[in-house]
Amino acid sequence: MNCPVCGTKIKPWDWRQNCKKCGTNLFLHDFNNRLRAESVQAEKDFLWWTNMTAQFMDYGVRDKLSLARMISSVIPLIILCMPVIAFNGGKMIYLNFLLDAFGGGNFFPEGFGLADMKQYTYLMPAFILLALSLFAATLAFFSVVVGPAFMNFRAAAIFELIGALCAVVGTVLFNFFSVSALSAINPSVTSSFGLYIYCAVMIAETVFMLCFVPYSKKFKALN
Amino acid sequence: MAETLRTVETDDVNALDISKRYVNKKGIIAFILYDIANSVSTGNFERFNTDALKLKASLFTLANTIVGIWDIINDTFTGVIIDKTRTRFGKFRPYLIACALPAATIGLLKWFGCYIFPTDAAAEASMAKFAFTLICLFLSETINTFQGVAKTGLLATMTPNPEERIWLAARAAQLSAVIDNIPGIIINLIYDMMIQKKIHIGYKGFYTSVASVVTVVSVSLSLYFFMNVKERVVQSIEKPKVKDGFISIFRNKPMRILLISEFLGAFSVSVDKNDYFIDVLGMSSFGTLTEVPAAPISVISYGWINAMRRKFSNKFLWILTSHMDAVINIVAFLFGIIGGTGKNGWYNQRWKMFFVLFPAELVRKTFWGVKNVIPGEVLYESIDYCEWKDPAGVRNEGVILTARGLMTKLVSNTTGSLKAWIKSLFGYDYYSSGAQTQKVKFSLFALSFMLPAVMSLLSVFPKFFYNITPEVRNQMYSELQTRRELVTLRKIDAMEQKISEEENV
């Protein structure tokens, strides 16, 4: 950097406020004009943010249909937090990963993190399926939330498709998890609410995918 | 030349618009990343001592006590040094870069101590290890104080537009809320797997790896922040006198109220809610269980800060969010005592308390954004108020910020030991492994909910006298903007006059 008045070279490690040759205050020199110039650039940069949020609001939460689409993306995540209930000769047992994670459920009274997993090796395949379904459902949610923020139609459409696929895959995996976990705990379990939950989510996902069609077209028109 | 400058700028004095934005895209990204990096911790040093360094507990406590005293002492001069700093980068920015590399070196040295010194039982009381730990903690504390004041001061001066400042603080806190828990969760997961022997990493390797990664990321982001952020509020050319800083605090009502309120708030003593969750509900993660479903709301809540600010003043939101927890605690207590104070009381029953505390968390998280942003803004506008009322427009952020910390630390260090005393007062049995008597259980419940609520009320009264109303705020910023421009010009004039006089001589 050089002094803006006398042109003396200022070394990077010379942090003094004034130029050692002419005494110009380097911090204050042309301060107001510099602020104005920075403001012009900052206003332009802020437009990027404003456009992104405006587009998100327009595409994501403007009317009832777009809200339904957004809500349907959260359904797989909510479903994962619900207990899977099964009947075993009139006795009801339930499985809820959220409670088990914190030590309030039926399977890991001490909490998932503190449990001695050697005792629960028979549950491992089920919990791997759960982890995969949780990952897929989270990806589905973020795809739908992030997608509208992209200006480009193709990028938004790809995100939306990934989201829809992840939601369906997550739901199928979750169903496998519930069946696998319940039969591992008690082989005599014959019926499970997990199946009904699976059907409900599939219907929700169909709505979700149907919502995608008109909105992607509308989005294309906007672009 | 000075005359030309004056003519051009005074004609154009209204062109610097208070409602305009001044921080560009890189500045916004740098600030958000720096905020996230700051909220990621290298880990619990006390746990590190137990697991890896293995310095005798009494010596470790002694080192921490000495550093605690030093923490109070260094507050008395840190602010003064910062206030007297004048560089071509401004007043706060240099400390970010000057502290980044020493902080990284000391930080790494502190964690790598387990490789430098022997960690067997014979070396537990090693004086060399004690001296090393003490020096590392001492230097870390000093650097952290400088960095902390510089960061807060920089946010106060990054932009002259107060609305942009709130927007920046909100976006940084919002993104931090999403991201900053993730490293902690990963680290805890690795730690759990390590102690269960599922992965074979030694304690030393674990702690030093985490410290190295966090330090490298933190230093890189500090440097990126330093390069992309500027101070945009003018400081006086003359270095302020120490007494002026203190006079400024006591002369200006909002600052006085802020300090008194924080001082009284520091007296807030309570029994940890975790004790209630463990000893009464028998579940240490009960608090987390009630918080997890409400967590997404805390992220979304940053979106309605502006809507709330349009309806309510900063003063109202400050009072509301500072004392909302007290109201929630009282309501939870009243629900908890349904069924009596004995065995049948709701406070003994996990599910009933879940349905009491879960909605309470929902309400708390709804105001989470406002709670994390508005108290900071109240502080910044109080600092600006001091500048506004000062005839020479002198700002004393350093002294103000350290005085604030000093008063709070003085009280909290004294009251810190009261928790154990309160617990022993109602007969808490430390060796009962969770089997407390019913009377103790109710006392735990009452003191963890009602005591903080009652103590918090102490600090509510001064807040009612806070006098920066929306009208005063508007007038203050409008006048400050014009004055800052003119002050800048006068400073340039005076300086150039001085230079020409020197040249003539």
XYZ file of C-alpha atoms in Angstrom:
728
model
C 0.000 0.000 0.000
C 1.142 3.555 -0.751
C 0.280 6.768 1.046
C -2.612 8.324 -0.927
C -1.105 11.835 -0.544
C 2.679 11.556 -0.932
C 2.893 8.066 -2.458
C 5.347 6.713 0.139
C 5.296 2.940 0.297
C 3.769 1.702 3.560
C 5.044 -1.673 4.647
C 2.492 -4.309 5.692
C 3.838 -4.396 9.249
C 3.754 -0.604 9.636
C 0.385 -0.161 11.358
C 0.820 3.468 12.385
C -2.217 5.636 11.743
C -0.207 8.427 10.099
C 2.111 8.308 7.115
C 5.634 8.576 8.478
C 6.637 10.989 5.705
C 3.749 13.428 5.231
C 1.720 12.709 8.394
C -1.545 11.968 6.557
C -4.030 10.069 8.687
C -4.399 6.895 6.657
C -7.520 5.749 8.492
C -9.389 9.027 8.071
C -8.133 10.055 4.660
C -11.071 10.363 2.260
C -13.136 8.498 4.874
C -16.560 9.802 3.868
C -16.068 9.265 0.143
C -14.774 5.760 0.758
C -17.858 5.045 2.867
C -20.100 6.213 0.048
C -18.291 4.011 -2.472
C -18.543 1.028 -0.149
C -22.222 1.706 0.346
C -22.858 1.502 -3.419
C -21.177 -1.904 -3.583
C -22.868 -3.132 -0.399
C -26.310 -2.175 -1.723
C -25.594 -4.152 -4.901
C -24.425 -7.137 -2.892
C -27.476 -6.981 -0.674
C -29.677 -7.308 -3.753
C -28.343 -10.856 -4.100
C -29.678 -11.702 -0.659
C -32.991 -9.884 -1.214
C -33.551 -11.709 -4.516
C -32.833 -15.044 -2.921
C -35.275 -14.517 -0.037
C -37.919 -13.014 -2.344
C -37.668 -16.014 -4.632
C -37.870 -18.382 -1.684
C -40.979 -16.615 -0.390
C -42.559 -16.545 -3.847
C -41.882 -20.167 -4.646
C -41.946 -21.637 -1.172
C -44.586 -20.099 1.063
C -46.760 -17.724 -0.937
C -50.079 -19.594 -1.217
C -51.815 -22.685 0.140
C -50.438 -25.051 -2.482
C -46.847 -23.956 -1.974
C -47.294 -24.213 1.793
C -48.691 -27.742 1.408
C -45.647 -28.637 -0.660
C -43.306 -27.248 1.987
C -45.162 -28.998 4.821
C -45.188 -32.321 2.941
C -41.390 -32.173 2.871
C -41.314 -32.190 6.686
C -43.692 -35.154 7.014
C -41.005 -37.869 6.666
C -39.032 -36.199 9.460
C -42.097 -36.012 11.708
C -42.963 -39.638 10.970
C -39.502 -40.711 12.076
C -40.070 -39.083 15.452
C -43.376 -40.915 16.018
C -43.517 -44.193 17.909
C -43.932 -47.367 15.865
C -46.549 -49.341 17.734
C -47.058 -53.100 17.506
C -49.491 -55.499 19.145
C -48.316 -58.713 20.668
C -51.289 -60.776 21.872
C -53.177 -57.753 23.124
C -50.085 -56.218 24.741
C -48.922 -53.044 23.058
C -45.207 -52.374 22.561
C -43.762 -49.316 20.932
C -40.459 -48.254 19.411
C -39.397 -44.619 19.256
C -35.856 -43.720 18.297
C -36.113 -40.226 19.802
C -36.931 -41.587 23.268
C -34.370 -44.350 22.913
C -31.685 -41.874 21.953
C -32.188 -40.062 25.254
C -32.841 -43.051 27.452
C -36.601 -42.871 27.918
C -37.677 -45.635 25.524
C -38.267 -49.354 25.746
C -34.999 -50.592 24.318
C -32.145 -48.477 25.629
C -33.200 -47.332 29.139
C -29.747 -45.836 29.678
C -29.825 -43.903 26.389
C -28.452 -44.868 23.019
C -25.058 -43.194 23.539
C -24.365 -44.879 26.880
C -25.787 -48.329 26.051
C -23.459 -51.293 25.842
C -24.109 -52.107 22.210
C -22.782 -55.645 22.567
C -26.106 -56.513 24.196
C -28.036 -55.125 21.274
C -26.188 -56.513 18.249
C -29.451 -58.073 17.001
C -30.839 -54.526 16.604
C -27.936 -53.211 14.535
C -29.379 -53.916 11.038
C -32.585 -52.164 12.097
C -30.745 -49.130 13.404
C -28.589 -48.890 10.282
C -31.832 -48.745 8.290
C -33.113 -46.061 10.670
C -29.959 -43.981 10.281
C -30.229 -44.225 6.484
C -33.904 -43.277 6.496
C -33.232 -40.340 8.823
C -30.456 -39.139 6.515
C -32.693 -39.474 3.449
C -35.589 -37.643 5.104
C -33.299 -34.795 6.235
C -31.852 -34.525 2.736
C -35.402 -34.408 1.359
C -36.311 -31.544 3.656
C -33.219 -29.493 2.878
C -33.578 -30.109 -0.858
C -37.051 -28.635 -0.812
C -36.007 -25.688 1.353
C -32.775 -24.940 -0.520
C -34.151 -25.611 -4.025
C -36.298 -22.467 -4.334
C -33.379 -20.284 -3.286
C -31.601 -21.156 -6.533
C -32.213 -18.763 -9.398
C -31.717 -21.425 -11.995
C -34.777 -23.520 -12.943
C -32.765 -26.615 -13.727
C -30.944 -26.532 -10.372
C -34.231 -26.032 -8.503
C -35.875 -28.891 -10.417
C -32.941 -31.220 -9.717
C -33.056 -30.361 -6.022
C -36.787 -30.975 -5.967
C -36.430 -34.364 -7.632
C -33.640 -35.370 -5.248
C -35.857 -34.266 -2.351
C -38.845 -36.292 -3.576
C -36.741 -39.400 -4.162
C -35.048 -39.096 -0.774
C -38.398 -38.738 0.962
C -39.745 -41.891 -0.663
C -36.517 -43.840 -0.063
C -36.459 -42.631 3.562
C -40.024 -43.787 4.110
C -39.415 -47.226 2.594
C -36.265 -47.653 4.706
C -38.152 -46.596 7.795
C -40.782 -49.228 7.170
C -38.064 -51.882 6.817
C -36.553 -50.578 10.050
C -39.791 -50.860 12.027
C -40.503 -54.383 10.770
C -36.897 -55.466 11.343
C -36.657 -53.913 14.841
C -39.979 -55.270 16.094
C -39.411 -58.786 14.804
C -35.874 -58.738 16.291
C -37.300 -57.859 19.698
C -40.251 -60.196 19.583
C -40.586 -62.707 16.704
C -44.251 -63.287 17.554
C -45.223 -59.700 16.660
C -47.614 -59.981 13.770
C -49.098 -56.562 13.073
C -47.513 -53.154 13.283
C -48.705 -49.578 12.941
C -45.484 -49.078 10.985
C -47.253 -50.350 7.868
C -50.066 -47.806 8.218
C -47.561 -45.043 8.823
C -45.742 -46.146 5.701
C -48.968 -45.922 3.657
C -49.793 -42.491 5.079
C -46.363 -41.175 4.194
C -46.555 -42.600 0.701
C -49.833 -40.707 0.153
C -48.263 -37.529 1.530
C -45.301 -37.996 -0.778
C -47.574 -38.440 -3.780
C -49.175 -35.082 -2.929
C -45.693 -33.674 -2.532
C -44.633 -34.837 -5.976
C -47.870 -33.652 -7.562
C -47.299 -30.216 -6.075
C -43.930 -30.150 -7.745
C -45.346 -30.232 -11.288
C -47.337 -26.957 -11.391
C -44.769 -25.175 -9.287
C -41.826 -26.153 -11.399
C -43.714 -24.874 -14.464
C -44.573 -21.647 -12.690
C -40.981 -21.326 -11.636
C -39.815 -21.883 -15.187
C -42.192 -19.130 -16.321
C -40.759 -16.799 -13.691
C -37.263 -17.404 -14.969
C -6.649 21.297 0.132
C -8.431 21.181 3.465
C -10.675 23.987 2.309
C -11.538 22.082 -0.851
C -12.345 19.000 1.139
C -14.545 20.958 3.496
C -16.496 22.591 0.664
C -17.076 19.372 -1.189
C -18.090 17.371 1.812
C -20.228 19.893 3.680
C -22.248 20.525 0.511
C -22.792 16.820 0.248
C -23.280 16.180 3.937
C -26.652 14.469 3.665
C -25.422 12.036 1.062
C -24.169 9.660 3.728
C -27.444 7.932 4.360
C -27.982 6.183 7.700
C -30.384 3.724 6.090
C -27.858 2.510 3.521
C -25.827 -0.650 3.779
C -22.058 -0.546 4.086
C -20.910 -4.150 4.489
C -20.336 -5.976 1.208
C -20.933 -9.652 0.440
C -17.424 -10.731 1.457
C -17.747 -8.822 4.739
C -21.090 -10.501 5.502
C -19.709 -13.981 4.745
C -16.514 -13.299 6.743
C -18.500 -12.103 9.762
C -20.849 -15.103 9.700
C -17.953 -17.578 9.335
C -16.001 -15.874 12.127
C -19.041 -16.020 14.385
C -19.492 -19.734 13.672
C -15.761 -20.421 14.231
C -15.933 -18.596 17.567
C -18.788 -20.722 18.798
C -16.958 -24.003 18.146
C -15.065 -25.043 21.242
C -11.822 -26.996 21.370
C -13.235 -28.978 24.293
C -13.439 -29.066 28.041
C -9.957 -28.436 29.461
C -10.902 -29.823 32.873
C -11.953 -33.113 31.254
C -8.694 -33.048 29.266
C -6.783 -32.792 32.533
C -8.636 -35.792 33.973
C -8.201 -37.891 30.823
C -4.817 -36.923 29.433
C -2.712 -34.280 31.215
C -3.283 -35.777 34.676
C -2.238 -32.832 36.809
C -3.325 -33.280 40.446
C -6.885 -31.954 40.905
C -5.896 -29.564 43.719
C -3.106 -28.038 41.604
C -5.432 -27.732 38.620
C -8.021 -25.944 40.790
C -5.284 -23.650 42.125
C -4.189 -22.763 38.576
C -7.803 -21.991 37.648
C -8.299 -19.858 40.765
C -5.178 -17.787 39.990
C -6.314 -17.337 36.391
C -9.801 -16.386 37.644
C -8.241 -13.582 39.735
C -6.095 -12.545 36.775
C -9.236 -12.471 34.632
C -10.643 -9.790 36.931
C -7.349 -7.863 37.089
C -6.731 -7.824 33.335
C -10.191 -6.381 32.734
C -9.005 -3.204 34.438
C -6.418 -2.394 31.758
C -7.452 -4.309 28.600
C -10.193 -1.822 27.756
C -7.894 1.140 28.366
C -5.202 -0.279 26.057
C -7.748 -0.939 23.308
C -9.291 2.515 23.667
C -5.866 4.090 23.282
C -5.047 2.058 20.162
C -4.893 4.027 16.921
C -3.725 2.283 13.753
C -4.350 2.643 10.044
C -6.697 -0.380 10.305
C -8.682 1.185 13.150
C -8.906 0.441 16.833
C -10.183 -3.144 17.056
C -9.109 -4.884 13.848
C -5.392 -5.083 14.744
C -6.201 -7.196 17.798
C -7.828 -9.818 15.612
C -4.636 -10.416 13.680
C -2.248 -9.670 16.538
C -4.058 -12.164 18.772
C -4.781 -14.849 16.154
C -1.321 -16.399 15.915
C -0.399 -16.167 19.638
C -3.829 -17.592 20.509
C -3.245 -20.516 18.130
C 0.260 -21.160 19.493
C -0.756 -20.997 23.146
C -3.917 -22.980 22.435
C -2.016 -25.796 20.753
C 0.734 -25.753 23.371
C -1.900 -26.088 26.093
C -3.390 -29.241 24.529
C -0.049 -30.722 23.479
C 1.172 -30.479 27.091
C 0.207 -34.130 27.512
C 3.039 -35.052 25.115
C 5.553 -32.643 26.664
C 5.211 -33.831 30.274
C 4.995 -37.337 31.705
C 1.443 -38.342 32.577
C 1.999 -41.253 34.918
C 0.897 -41.251 38.574
C 4.372 -40.186 39.784
C 4.187 -36.958 37.733
C 0.739 -35.998 39.059
C 2.102 -33.302 41.376
C 4.892 -32.160 39.048
C 5.608 -28.469 39.629
C 6.919 -28.082 36.065
C 3.573 -29.329 34.716
C 1.712 -27.020 37.102
C 3.789 -24.023 36.000
C 3.257 -24.925 32.347
C -0.526 -25.228 32.790
C -0.673 -22.012 34.767
C 1.297 -20.042 32.143
C -0.782 -21.455 29.287
C -4.090 -20.671 31.031
C -2.793 -17.239 32.033
C -1.780 -16.309 28.467
C -4.944 -17.817 26.960
C -7.081 -15.766 29.324
C -5.232 -12.533 28.480
C -5.505 -13.095 24.739
C -9.158 -14.120 25.004
C -10.003 -10.899 26.837
C -8.393 -8.790 24.094
C -10.096 -10.823 21.362
C -13.478 -10.673 23.091
C -13.439 -6.879 23.490
C -12.094 -6.416 19.940
C -14.827 -8.622 18.446
C -17.684 -6.860 20.256
C -16.177 -3.445 19.529
C -15.742 -4.295 15.878
C -19.359 -5.355 15.512
C -20.367 -2.024 17.048
C -18.311 -0.148 14.444
C -18.549 -2.354 11.324
C -21.352 -0.221 10.009
C -22.760 3.173 10.941
C -26.229 1.841 10.093
C -27.788 0.316 13.272
C -30.375 -1.636 11.263
C -27.628 -3.288 9.221
C -25.836 -4.138 12.460
C -28.939 -5.917 13.800
C -29.365 -7.721 10.478
C -25.744 -8.921 10.548
C -25.936 -10.083 14.165
C -29.203 -11.919 13.460
C -27.938 -13.694 10.321
C -24.694 -14.731 12.032
C -26.521 -16.050 15.089
C -29.108 -17.819 12.912
C -26.538 -19.667 10.826
C -24.453 -20.389 13.915
C -27.524 -21.938 15.519
C -27.777 -24.371 12.603
C -24.098 -25.235 12.277
C -22.278 -24.691 15.566
C -23.780 -27.722 17.350
C -22.640 -30.123 14.637
C -18.898 -30.249 15.546
C -19.839 -30.697 19.211
C -22.163 -33.601 18.370
C -19.474 -35.258 16.205
C -16.805 -34.766 18.895
C -19.090 -36.199 21.609
C -19.966 -39.143 19.382
C -16.279 -39.932 18.773
C -15.606 -39.539 22.515
C -18.455 -41.937 23.396
C -17.267 -44.498 20.847
C -13.748 -44.091 22.182
C -14.680 -44.760 25.816
C -16.784 -47.742 24.723
C -13.699 -49.046 22.862
C -15.542 -49.070 19.530
C -12.764 -47.047 17.964
C -9.180 -47.198 19.088
C -7.996 -43.636 19.636
C -6.057 -42.652 22.743
C -7.130 -39.662 24.853
C -3.999 -37.737 23.912
C -4.544 -38.312 20.198
C -8.224 -37.379 20.493
C -7.740 -34.090 22.349
C -4.739 -32.913 20.308
C -6.431 -33.771 16.987
C -9.605 -31.861 17.916
C -7.546 -28.897 19.182
C -5.413 -28.831 16.024
C -8.395 -28.893 13.642
C -10.379 -26.298 15.600
C -7.329 -24.015 15.968
C -6.413 -24.114 12.273
C -10.026 -23.392 11.238
C -10.382 -20.655 13.836
C -7.121 -18.869 12.899
C -7.868 -19.076 9.169
C -11.321 -17.576 9.669
C -9.943 -14.859 11.974
C -7.512 -13.827 9.251
C -10.220 -13.954 6.580
C -12.413 -11.806 8.805
C -9.570 -9.352 9.398
C -9.001 -8.985 5.655
C -12.640 -8.451 4.717
C -14.089 -6.325 7.493
C -13.537 -2.631 8.178
C -14.269 -0.202 10.967
C -16.648 2.426 9.653
C -17.246 4.581 12.698
C -14.776 7.389 13.282
C -12.773 7.409 16.505
C -11.277 10.557 18.000
C -7.702 11.313 16.901
C -6.728 12.146 20.473
C -6.433 9.067 22.629
C -9.121 9.241 25.345
C -8.120 9.583 28.982
C -8.842 6.640 31.283
C -11.071 8.687 33.582
C -13.156 9.867 30.590
C -14.229 6.275 29.974
C -15.523 5.869 33.520
C -17.103 9.320 33.538
C -18.843 8.396 30.297
C -20.316 5.284 31.927
C -21.662 7.126 34.953
C -22.820 10.242 33.131
C -24.976 8.481 30.549
C -28.220 7.038 31.841
C -28.658 4.084 29.412
C -25.133 2.838 30.099
C -25.629 3.273 33.837
C -28.887 1.317 33.710
C -27.345 -1.409 31.591
C -24.475 -1.887 34.029
C -26.682 -1.785 37.145
C -29.077 -4.270 35.585
C -26.261 -6.672 34.640
C -24.671 -6.244 38.066
C -27.945 -7.166 39.805
C -28.518 -9.995 37.314
C -25.175 -11.489 38.309
C -26.587 -12.151 41.793
C -28.928 -14.688 40.247
C -28.197 -17.885 42.141
C -29.965 -21.099 41.310
C -29.794 -24.836 41.647
C -28.908 -26.461 38.346
C -31.972 -27.864 36.539
C -29.877 -30.905 35.656
C -29.875 -31.843 39.349
C -33.674 -31.869 39.232
C -33.715 -33.910 36.017
C -31.292 -36.500 37.428
C -32.383 -36.721 41.056
C -36.138 -36.320 40.636
C -37.007 -37.415 37.093
C -34.120 -39.889 36.872
C -33.096 -38.806 33.383
C -30.100 -36.553 32.749
C -31.101 -35.834 29.155
C -34.681 -34.817 30.017
C -33.842 -31.171 29.276
C -32.481 -32.090 25.859
C -35.561 -34.203 25.175
C -37.855 -31.218 25.733
C -35.584 -28.937 23.708
C -35.029 -31.093 20.621
C -38.569 -30.879 19.135
C -38.554 -27.084 19.625
C -35.064 -26.612 18.159
C -36.169 -25.800 14.553
C -38.265 -22.908 15.905
C -35.167 -21.331 17.441
C -33.589 -21.136 13.965
C -36.756 -19.812 12.323
C -37.296 -17.287 15.148
C -34.538 -15.039 13.749
C -36.860 -14.391 10.808
C -39.361 -12.415 12.871
C -36.962 -10.103 14.690
C -37.777 -7.245 12.329
C -41.527 -7.805 12.599
C -41.251 -7.673 16.398
C -39.064 -4.574 16.272
C -41.641 -2.821 14.102
C -44.287 -3.414 16.779
C -42.222 -3.035 19.947
C -39.325 -0.900 21.133
C -35.892 -2.365 21.877
C -36.524 -1.564 25.545
C -39.718 -3.642 25.645
C -38.121 -6.580 23.810
C -35.056 -6.379 26.053
C -37.189 -6.593 29.218
C -39.425 -9.287 27.725
C -36.662 -11.617 26.566
C -34.422 -11.092 29.589
C -37.154 -12.061 32.011
C -39.284 -14.432 29.971
C -37.472 -17.412 31.470
C -38.508 -16.231 34.934
C -42.183 -16.183 33.953
C -41.894 -19.577 32.245
C -40.207 -21.024 35.329
C -42.973 -19.730 37.606
C -45.689 -21.200 35.344
C -43.818 -24.552 35.169
C -43.520 -24.517 38.964
C -47.256 -23.928 39.391
C -48.042 -26.871 37.089
C -45.427 -28.984 38.865
C -47.101 -28.626 42.265
C -50.473 -29.898 40.998
C -51.107 -32.969 43.112
C -49.191 -31.540 46.044
C -45.610 -31.328 47.115
C -45.402 -35.028 47.992
C -45.122 -38.140 45.866
C -48.264 -37.389 43.857
C -47.029 -33.997 42.685
C -46.659 -33.610 38.920
C -43.034 -32.583 39.391
C -42.212 -36.248 40.158
C -43.756 -37.548 36.949
C -41.700 -37.602 33.786
C -44.471 -37.527 31.189
C -46.537 -34.871 32.922
C -43.472 -32.659 33.240
C -42.665 -33.299 29.588
C -46.039 -31.869 28.599
C -45.403 -28.874 30.885
C -41.825 -28.177 29.805
C -42.225 -28.895 26.093
C -44.722 -26.026 25.461
C -42.547 -23.856 27.707
C -39.583 -24.610 25.428
C -41.715 -23.804 22.375
C -42.473 -20.354 23.814
C -38.823 -19.827 24.760
C -37.568 -20.802 21.318
C -40.146 -18.549 19.649
C -38.339 -15.567 21.157
C -34.862 -17.111 20.782
C -33.779 -14.834 17.928
C -34.898 -11.667 19.707
C -33.238 -12.873 22.907
C -29.904 -13.387 21.158
C -29.873 -10.157 19.169
C -31.695 -7.386 21.050
C -29.635 -7.310 24.298
C -26.513 -6.921 22.125
C -28.174 -4.102 20.220
C -29.146 -2.400 23.495
C -25.451 -2.430 24.426
C -24.366 -1.033 21.043
C -26.950 1.739 21.076
C -25.903 2.632 24.633
C -22.285 2.945 23.435
C -23.498 5.148 20.574
C -25.503 7.188 23.112
C -22.274 7.884 25.045
C -20.676 9.130 21.824
C -23.748 11.242 21.062
C -23.714 12.938 24.464
C -19.958 13.488 24.485
C -19.160 17.001 23.217
C -16.059 15.727 21.415
C -17.755 12.539 20.140
C -15.268 10.285 21.923
C -16.080 6.560 22.003
C -14.863 4.381 24.905
C -15.973 0.890 23.847
C -12.962 -0.772 25.463
C -13.486 0.652 28.946
C -17.259 0.160 28.758
C -17.040 -3.485 27.679
C -14.426 -4.442 30.245
C -16.126 -2.539 33.086
C -19.296 -4.447 32.285
C -17.468 -7.786 32.420
C -15.562 -6.817 35.543
C -18.662 -6.025 37.622
C -20.404 -9.222 36.583
C -17.320 -11.374 37.232
C -16.799 -9.879 40.678
C -20.281 -10.938 41.730
C -20.494 -14.278 39.926
C -17.114 -15.417 41.274
C -18.384 -14.707 44.781
C -21.795 -16.322 44.325
C -20.465 -19.321 42.357
C -19.794 -21.303 45.499
C -23.281 -20.619 46.899
C -24.877 -23.398 44.826
C -23.224 -26.154 46.828
C -24.074 -24.344 50.068
C -27.760 -24.033 49.117
C -27.919 -27.739 48.259
C -26.408 -28.748 51.576
C -28.796 -26.353 53.342
C -31.869 -28.425 52.442
C -30.131 -31.744 53.136
C -28.963 -32.848 49.673
C -27.093 -36.133 50.025
C -24.098 -36.205 47.668
C -23.529 -39.926 48.217
C -27.063 -41.197 47.749
C -26.673 -41.948 43.971
C -30.009 -40.468 42.983
C -32.084 -41.653 45.951
C -32.926 -38.354 47.642
C -35.758 -37.948 50.142
C -39.086 -36.557 48.966
C -38.442 -33.300 50.809
C -35.088 -32.871 49.062
C -36.673 -33.704 45.710
C -39.288 -30.975 46.148
C -36.609 -28.524 47.318
C -34.571 -29.312 44.189
C -37.609 -28.695 42.000
C -38.586 -25.486 43.781
C -35.069 -24.053 43.852
C -34.256 -24.892 40.243
C -37.463 -23.220 38.993
C -38.511 -20.593 41.523
C -35.156 -19.350 42.837
C -33.792 -18.163 39.439
C -37.202 -16.630 38.670
C -37.250 -14.614 41.889
C -33.570 -13.612 41.648
C -34.014 -12.528 38.038
C -36.659 -10.015 39.138
C -33.913 -8.026 40.880
C -32.529 -6.867 37.574
C -35.852 -6.024 35.935
C -36.472 -2.735 37.778
C -33.546 -0.696 36.409
C -34.539 -1.673 32.860
C -37.818 0.261 33.171
C -35.787 3.486 33.395
C -33.908 2.835 30.143
C -34.457 6.029 28.192
C -33.556 5.263 24.556
C -37.060 5.302 23.100
C -37.597 4.840 19.326
C -37.830 8.647 18.954
C -34.601 9.260 20.881
C -32.924 6.501 18.881
C -33.934 8.016 15.549
C -32.818 11.471 16.593
C -29.557 10.107 17.999
C -28.539 8.217 14.856
C -29.578 10.991 12.536
C -27.510 13.544 14.500
C -24.629 11.138 14.962
C -24.361 10.522 11.244
C -24.141 14.195 10.392
C -21.792 14.867 13.267
C -19.475 11.981 12.388
C -19.082 13.376 8.894
C -18.334 16.859 10.154
C -16.047 15.536 12.874
C -14.099 13.608 10.239
C -13.682 16.786 8.239
C -12.627 18.813 11.265
C -10.111 16.156 12.168
C -8.658 16.208 8.667
C -8.586 20.033 8.767
C -6.867 20.134 12.134
C -4.361 17.552 11.079
C -3.509 19.270 7.827
C -3.192 22.589 9.629
C -0.806 21.001 12.092
C 1.263 19.500 9.279
C 1.482 22.817 7.415
C 2.463 24.613 10.638
C 5.210 22.074 11.180
C 6.358 22.525 7.590
C 6.460 26.319 8.041
C 8.482 25.986 11.212
